[in-house]
GROMACS .gro file of C-alpha atoms in nm:
model
   72
    1MET     CA    1   6.386  19.042  10.857
    2GLU     CA    2   6.322  18.814  11.152
    3LEU     CA    3   6.526  18.481  11.169
    4ASN     CA    4   6.227  18.263  11.161
    5GLN     CA    5   6.082  18.434  10.855
    6TRP     CA    6   6.423  18.415  10.695
    7VAL     CA    7   6.444  18.037  10.750
    8ASP     CA    8   6.076  17.974  10.630
    9GLU     CA    9   6.170  18.160  10.317
   10LEU     CA   10   6.493  17.982  10.267
   11PHE     CA   11   6.329  17.648  10.332
   12GLU     CA   12   6.043  17.725  10.079
   13VAL     CA   13   6.281  17.813   9.819
   14PHE     CA   14   6.527  17.516   9.859
   15ASP     CA   15   6.279  17.242   9.941
   16GLU     CA   16   6.218  17.209   9.556
   17ASP     CA   17   6.010  16.897   9.572
   18LYS     CA   18   5.802  17.048   9.871
   19ASP     CA   19   5.830  16.718  10.077
   20GLY     CA   20   5.887  16.920  10.398
   21VAL     CA   21   6.267  16.845  10.421
   22ILE     CA   22   6.578  16.942  10.241
   23SER     CA   23   6.731  16.660  10.059
   24ARG     CA   24   7.093  16.611  10.017
   25SER     CA   25   7.100  16.750   9.663
   26GLU     CA   26   6.876  17.039   9.769
   27PHE     CA   27   7.117  17.117  10.060
   28VAL     CA   28   7.411  17.139   9.829
   29GLU     CA   29   7.231  17.413   9.642
   30LEU     CA   30   7.148  17.588   9.977
   31ILE     CA   31   7.503  17.563  10.090
   32ASP     CA   32   7.638  17.699   9.764
   33VAL     CA   33   7.415  18.008   9.806
   34LEU     CA   34   7.490  18.054  10.174
   35LEU     CA   35   7.855  17.997  10.173
   36GLN     CA   36   7.948  18.101   9.809
   37ASP     CA   37   8.321  18.148   9.814
   38LYS     CA   38   8.385  17.918  10.098
   39GLY     CA   39   8.329  17.636   9.866
   40ILE     CA   40   8.098  17.324   9.816
   41ARG     CA   41   8.373  17.099   9.952
   42MET     CA   42   8.233  17.150  10.306
   43CYS     CA   43   7.879  17.022  10.222
   44GLU     CA   44   7.919  16.663  10.331
   45SER     CA   45   8.063  16.748  10.668
   46ILE     CA   46   7.817  17.028  10.717
   47PHE     CA   47   7.517  16.821  10.616
   48ASN     CA   48   7.620  16.549  10.849
   49ARG     CA   49   7.684  16.791  11.134
   50PHE     CA   50   7.317  16.942  11.115
   51ASP     CA   51   7.120  16.637  11.018
   52THR     CA   52   7.117  16.579  11.384
   53ASN     CA   53   6.845  16.289  11.366
   54HIS     CA   54   7.051  16.123  11.080
   55SER     CA   55   6.738  16.117  10.843
   56ASN     CA   56   6.955  16.188  10.548
   57SER     CA   57   6.749  16.515  10.508
   58ILE     CA   58   6.730  16.849  10.691
   59SER     CA   59   6.418  16.949  10.873
   60LYS     CA   60   6.332  17.308  10.928
   61ASP     CA   61   6.439  17.311  11.281
   62GLU     CA   62   6.792  17.175  11.170
   63LEU     CA   63   6.794  17.443  10.899
   64LYS     CA   64   6.733  17.704  11.180
   65GLU     CA   65   7.027  17.579  11.374
   66MET     CA   66   7.249  17.586  11.062
   67VAL     CA   67   7.156  17.938  10.970
   68ILE     CA   68   7.210  18.055  11.337
   69GLU     CA   69   7.552  17.907  11.336
   70LEU     CA   70   7.691  17.954  10.985
   71ALA     CA   71   7.515  18.271  10.851
   72LEU     CA   72   7.453  18.500  11.132
   0.00000   0.00000   0.00000
């Protein structure tokens, strides 16, 4: 599966309220799925690292950067 398609699908699943961004609570669920055994304790620092515009949400572009760095 192509990276962009994978990110689109992840975004669609985890943007539960369909507002076009991944909120902090949606992000916790996403990280739990992506990192599994590495633990949810890392969520706060990971969220802050990838919320590059400090909007308190994760855009699709920010999610793409996170997937490239953490999951591939």
